[in-house]
């Protein structure tokens, strides 16, 4: 243990000495070298984030967690602290601002998603009930719901006659994602629902949707989705970006499930874990952007 601690501090001191030497030789600080030598996207933003967090300056360390409204002033503070003339290096401030917007936005997105996950479904809340009924109307436009408590809910993949009990694990986040998928990518959602009812590939659409919400949530919180979001969101990633990612994961898992050709639903955990590992491997590529296969993302990209 003692040797490991000594090795850690030795490497840390050596790294700082190396950075000092490189700065003297190039006339540029680490932030400048990253912005000038790395193209915009996840590769640049993740390097900037690591540099700020690893700085010996508390001001730089805390810059990754400032309020979005304080980012512009934070950039000015960083330029002053690093003794960089903004008139001589005008593009640097713009590049740093874009990176900080993504970094701070990702942290705020986690907080927003976590808030939805922690909010339980309340059947006494009119807004919650309205969203649930919207889900039914989007997925079953030609089949009116006969009653709020009904076995009909099983037709879209809930376990019983009252869906509220199925949202316990992911709270409102599961419902938000399912409604987004059904409302904004209706054609694909209806196709996935139809396929899920096929005897050969049978699974519960809504339950799997809540499970894939859990997968997306864990990818977000672990930081794995930084690669994707930093490559597709030019500024701060939003809840819409997260919901689009859910749509992508839902569609890709559906195709993966069919490719795996499981014997029955009892193989779900095995297939899910294998799918999870595949997505994680893809996200290890700093240039990775989970390709949109749905109308919602395509319309956003064309804006």
mmCIF file of N, CA and C in Angstrom, residues 131 134-139 156 172-196 203-210 212-213 239-240 242-255 292-297:
data_model
loop_
_atom_site.group_PDB
_atom_site.id
_atom_site.type_symbol
_atom_site.label_atom_id
_atom_site.label_comp_id
_atom_site.label_asym_id
_atom_site.label_seq_id
_atom_site.Cartn_x
_atom_site.Cartn_y
_atom_site.Cartn_z
ATOM 1 N N UNK A 131 -50.371 11.465 -19.000
ATOM 2 C CA UNK A 131 -49.246 10.903 -19.750
ATOM 3 C C UNK A 131 -49.442 9.415 -20.011
ATOM 4 N N UNK A 134 -51.937 8.976 -22.683
ATOM 5 C CA UNK A 134 -51.344 9.362 -23.971
ATOM 6 C C UNK A 134 -50.539 8.199 -24.542
ATOM 7 N N UNK A 135 -49.843 7.478 -23.669
ATOM 8 C CA UNK A 135 -49.075 6.314 -24.114
ATOM 9 C C UNK A 135 -49.988 5.292 -24.783
ATOM 10 N N UNK A 136 -51.137 5.046 -24.153
ATOM 11 C CA UNK A 136 -52.089 4.085 -24.731
ATOM 12 C C UNK A 136 -52.592 4.567 -26.100
ATOM 13 N N UNK A 137 -52.958 5.837 -26.176
ATOM 14 C CA UNK A 137 -53.517 6.378 -27.419
ATOM 15 C C UNK A 137 -52.505 6.334 -28.559
ATOM 16 N N UNK A 138 -51.231 6.557 -28.234
ATOM 17 C CA UNK A 138 -50.190 6.528 -29.267
ATOM 18 C C UNK A 138 -49.946 5.111 -29.778
ATOM 19 N N UNK A 139 -49.994 4.149 -28.860
ATOM 20 C CA UNK A 139 -49.689 2.768 -29.233
ATOM 21 C C UNK A 139 -50.913 1.982 -29.684
ATOM 22 N N UNK A 156 -49.887 -3.761 -24.349
ATOM 23 C CA UNK A 156 -48.709 -2.954 -24.682
ATOM 24 C C UNK A 156 -47.534 -3.290 -23.747
ATOM 25 N N UNK A 172 -41.026 8.200 -12.809
ATOM 26 C CA UNK A 172 -41.593 8.874 -13.984
ATOM 27 C C UNK A 172 -40.680 8.804 -15.197
ATOM 28 N N UNK A 173 -39.384 8.555 -14.964
ATOM 29 C CA UNK A 173 -38.442 8.511 -16.076
ATOM 30 C C UNK A 173 -38.832 7.434 -17.090
ATOM 31 N N UNK A 174 -39.261 6.283 -16.596
ATOM 32 C CA UNK A 174 -39.693 5.206 -17.492
ATOM 33 C C UNK A 174 -40.888 5.612 -18.328
ATOM 34 N N UNK A 175 -41.848 6.285 -17.714
ATOM 35 C CA UNK A 175 -43.042 6.728 -18.439
ATOM 36 C C UNK A 175 -42.677 7.812 -19.453
ATOM 37 N N UNK A 176 -41.849 8.772 -19.043
ATOM 38 C CA UNK A 176 -41.423 9.842 -19.951
ATOM 39 C C UNK A 176 -40.790 9.259 -21.215
ATOM 40 N N UNK A 177 -39.910 8.277 -21.034
ATOM 41 C CA UNK A 177 -39.228 7.695 -22.178
ATOM 42 C C UNK A 177 -40.177 6.935 -23.100
ATOM 43 N N UNK A 178 -41.069 6.156 -22.525
ATOM 44 C CA UNK A 178 -42.024 5.395 -23.327
ATOM 45 C C UNK A 178 -42.943 6.323 -24.122
ATOM 46 N N UNK A 179 -43.414 7.384 -23.484
ATOM 47 C CA UNK A 179 -44.286 8.336 -24.167
ATOM 48 C C UNK A 179 -43.528 9.043 -25.285
ATOM 49 N N UNK A 180 -42.283 9.416 -25.019
ATOM 50 C CA UNK A 180 -41.481 10.092 -26.045
ATOM 51 C C UNK A 180 -41.301 9.177 -27.262
ATOM 52 N N UNK A 181 -40.963 7.943 -27.012
ATOM 53 C CA UNK A 181 -40.766 6.964 -28.078
ATOM 54 C C UNK A 181 -42.052 6.789 -28.893
ATOM 55 N N UNK A 182 -43.170 6.626 -28.194
ATOM 56 C CA UNK A 182 -44.451 6.379 -28.862
ATOM 57 C C UNK A 182 -44.969 7.606 -29.605
ATOM 58 N N UNK A 183 -44.690 8.796 -29.058
ATOM 59 C CA UNK A 183 -45.237 10.024 -29.644
ATOM 60 C C UNK A 183 -44.385 10.575 -30.790
ATOM 61 N N UNK A 184 -43.046 10.520 -30.642
ATOM 62 C CA UNK A 184 -42.179 11.153 -31.622
ATOM 63 C C UNK A 184 -41.539 10.183 -32.613
ATOM 64 N N UNK A 185 -41.596 8.921 -32.325
ATOM 65 C CA UNK A 185 -41.084 7.929 -33.271
ATOM 66 C C UNK A 185 -42.124 6.817 -33.402
ATOM 67 N N UNK A 186 -43.336 7.236 -33.674
ATOM 68 C CA UNK A 186 -44.505 6.352 -33.632
ATOM 69 C C UNK A 186 -44.378 5.136 -34.540
ATOM 70 N N UNK A 187 -43.915 5.350 -35.750
ATOM 71 C CA UNK A 187 -43.841 4.239 -36.704
ATOM 72 C C UNK A 187 -42.944 3.115 -36.188
ATOM 73 N N UNK A 188 -41.766 3.490 -35.696
ATOM 74 C CA UNK A 188 -40.833 2.480 -35.170
ATOM 75 C C UNK A 188 -41.394 1.854 -33.901
ATOM 76 N N UNK A 189 -41.967 2.684 -33.016
ATOM 77 C CA UNK A 189 -42.520 2.173 -31.754
ATOM 78 C C UNK A 189 -43.624 1.145 -32.025
ATOM 79 N N UNK A 190 -44.496 1.445 -32.984
ATOM 80 C CA UNK A 190 -45.580 0.511 -33.318
ATOM 81 C C UNK A 190 -45.035 -0.782 -33.904
ATOM 82 N N UNK A 191 -43.971 -0.665 -34.703
ATOM 83 C CA UNK A 191 -43.366 -1.856 -35.292
ATOM 84 C C UNK A 191 -42.716 -2.723 -34.221
ATOM 85 N N UNK A 192 -42.006 -2.068 -33.287
ATOM 86 C CA UNK A 192 -41.370 -2.805 -32.186
ATOM 87 C C UNK A 192 -42.426 -3.479 -31.321
ATOM 88 N N UNK A 193 -43.515 -2.759 -31.040
ATOM 89 C CA UNK A 193 -44.611 -3.340 -30.249
ATOM 90 C C UNK A 193 -45.200 -4.554 -30.965
ATOM 91 N N UNK A 194 -45.422 -4.415 -32.261
ATOM 92 C CA UNK A 194 -45.992 -5.516 -33.044
ATOM 93 C C UNK A 194 -45.068 -6.738 -33.031
ATOM 94 N N UNK A 195 -43.774 -6.499 -33.224
ATOM 95 C CA UNK A 195 -42.804 -7.596 -33.226
ATOM 96 C C UNK A 195 -42.715 -8.268 -31.858
ATOM 97 N N UNK A 196 -42.866 -7.460 -30.803
ATOM 98 C CA UNK A 196 -42.750 -8.009 -29.450
ATOM 99 C C UNK A 196 -43.887 -8.977 -29.122
ATOM 100 N N UNK A 203 -41.866 -10.608 -25.964
ATOM 101 C CA UNK A 203 -41.431 -9.952 -24.726
ATOM 102 C C UNK A 203 -42.404 -8.825 -24.420
ATOM 103 N N UNK A 204 -42.387 -8.344 -23.193
ATOM 104 C CA UNK A 204 -43.308 -7.289 -22.762
ATOM 105 C C UNK A 204 -42.744 -5.922 -23.131
ATOM 106 N N UNK A 205 -43.347 -5.288 -24.114
ATOM 107 C CA UNK A 205 -42.855 -4.019 -24.653
ATOM 108 C C UNK A 205 -42.602 -2.972 -23.564
ATOM 109 N N UNK A 206 -43.618 -2.670 -22.757
ATOM 110 C CA UNK A 206 -43.491 -1.623 -21.746
ATOM 111 C C UNK A 206 -42.461 -1.973 -20.682
ATOM 112 N N UNK A 207 -42.447 -3.219 -20.226
ATOM 113 C CA UNK A 207 -41.503 -3.644 -19.199
ATOM 114 C C UNK A 207 -40.076 -3.565 -19.723
ATOM 115 N N UNK A 208 -39.880 -3.989 -20.963
ATOM 116 C CA UNK A 208 -38.548 -3.897 -21.572
ATOM 117 C C UNK A 208 -38.153 -2.422 -21.730
ATOM 118 N N UNK A 209 -39.122 -1.568 -22.087
ATOM 119 C CA UNK A 209 -38.848 -0.137 -22.198
ATOM 120 C C UNK A 209 -38.367 0.450 -20.884
ATOM 121 N N UNK A 210 -38.967 0.054 -19.786
ATOM 122 C CA UNK A 210 -38.542 0.522 -18.462
ATOM 123 C C UNK A 210 -37.157 -0.036 -18.134
ATOM 124 N N UNK A 212 -34.808 -0.832 -20.378
ATOM 125 C CA UNK A 212 -33.844 -0.118 -21.218
ATOM 126 C C UNK A 212 -33.648 1.302 -20.698
ATOM 127 N N UNK A 213 -34.668 1.864 -20.065
ATOM 128 C CA UNK A 213 -34.511 3.156 -19.399
ATOM 129 C C UNK A 213 -33.460 3.045 -18.298
ATOM 130 N N UNK A 239 -32.516 16.870 -21.839
ATOM 131 C CA UNK A 239 -33.365 15.697 -21.624
ATOM 132 C C UNK A 239 -33.810 15.101 -22.957
ATOM 133 N N UNK A 240 -34.021 15.955 -23.945
ATOM 134 C CA UNK A 240 -34.404 15.464 -25.275
ATOM 135 C C UNK A 240 -33.312 14.573 -25.857
ATOM 136 N N UNK A 242 -31.284 12.784 -24.161
ATOM 137 C CA UNK A 242 -31.341 11.523 -23.410
ATOM 138 C C UNK A 242 -32.484 10.652 -23.914
ATOM 139 N N UNK A 243 -33.633 11.267 -24.175
ATOM 140 C CA UNK A 243 -34.786 10.509 -24.656
ATOM 141 C C UNK A 243 -34.545 9.964 -26.059
ATOM 142 N N UNK A 244 -33.850 10.720 -26.894
ATOM 143 C CA UNK A 244 -33.497 10.226 -28.223
ATOM 144 C C UNK A 244 -32.546 9.031 -28.109
ATOM 145 N N UNK A 245 -31.642 9.107 -27.134
ATOM 146 C CA UNK A 245 -30.725 7.993 -26.898
ATOM 147 C C UNK A 245 -31.499 6.758 -26.458
ATOM 148 N N UNK A 246 -32.516 6.958 -25.625
ATOM 149 C CA UNK A 246 -33.376 5.841 -25.219
ATOM 150 C C UNK A 246 -34.042 5.215 -26.445
ATOM 151 N N UNK A 247 -34.562 6.049 -27.342
ATOM 152 C CA UNK A 247 -35.209 5.538 -28.556
ATOM 153 C C UNK A 247 -34.230 4.687 -29.362
ATOM 154 N N UNK A 248 -33.023 5.183 -29.494
ATOM 155 C CA UNK A 248 -31.994 4.433 -30.217
ATOM 156 C C UNK A 248 -31.711 3.094 -29.537
ATOM 157 N N UNK A 249 -31.531 3.120 -28.222
ATOM 158 C CA UNK A 249 -31.228 1.899 -27.476
ATOM 159 C C UNK A 249 -32.390 0.914 -27.553
ATOM 160 N N UNK A 250 -33.614 1.429 -27.479
ATOM 161 C CA UNK A 250 -34.801 0.576 -27.543
ATOM 162 C C UNK A 250 -34.861 -0.140 -28.899
ATOM 163 N N UNK A 251 -34.629 0.621 -29.948
ATOM 164 C CA UNK A 251 -34.679 0.052 -31.295
ATOM 165 C C UNK A 251 -33.545 -0.940 -31.517
ATOM 166 N N UNK A 252 -32.344 -0.575 -31.072
ATOM 167 C CA UNK A 252 -31.182 -1.453 -31.249
ATOM 168 C C UNK A 252 -31.310 -2.725 -30.412
ATOM 169 N N UNK A 253 -31.843 -2.588 -29.192
ATOM 170 C CA UNK A 253 -32.027 -3.787 -28.372
ATOM 171 C C UNK A 253 -33.032 -4.729 -29.021
ATOM 172 N N UNK A 254 -34.084 -4.160 -29.588
ATOM 173 C CA UNK A 254 -35.099 -4.980 -30.257
ATOM 174 C C UNK A 254 -34.474 -5.798 -31.385
ATOM 175 N N UNK A 255 -33.629 -5.153 -32.203
ATOM 176 C CA UNK A 255 -32.953 -5.860 -33.291
ATOM 177 C C UNK A 255 -31.971 -6.895 -32.740
ATOM 178 N N UNK A 292 -28.476 7.854 -35.075
ATOM 179 C CA UNK A 292 -29.935 7.915 -34.962
ATOM 180 C C UNK A 292 -30.604 7.068 -36.030
ATOM 181 N N UNK A 293 -31.517 6.231 -35.604
ATOM 182 C CA UNK A 293 -32.293 5.404 -36.538
ATOM 183 C C UNK A 293 -33.771 5.755 -36.425
ATOM 184 N N UNK A 294 -34.053 6.965 -35.997
ATOM 185 C CA UNK A 294 -35.443 7.325 -35.749
ATOM 186 C C UNK A 294 -35.692 8.767 -36.133
ATOM 187 N N UNK A 295 -36.941 9.059 -36.456
ATOM 188 C CA UNK A 295 -37.322 10.358 -37.011
ATOM 189 C C UNK A 295 -37.007 11.517 -36.091
ATOM 190 N N UNK A 296 -37.142 11.319 -34.784
ATOM 191 C CA UNK A 296 -36.945 12.414 -33.841
ATOM 192 C C UNK A 296 -35.549 12.995 -33.959
ATOM 193 N N UNK A 297 -34.533 12.149 -34.019
ATOM 194 C CA UNK A 297 -33.164 12.622 -34.118
ATOM 195 C C UNK A 297 -32.876 13.218 -35.495
#
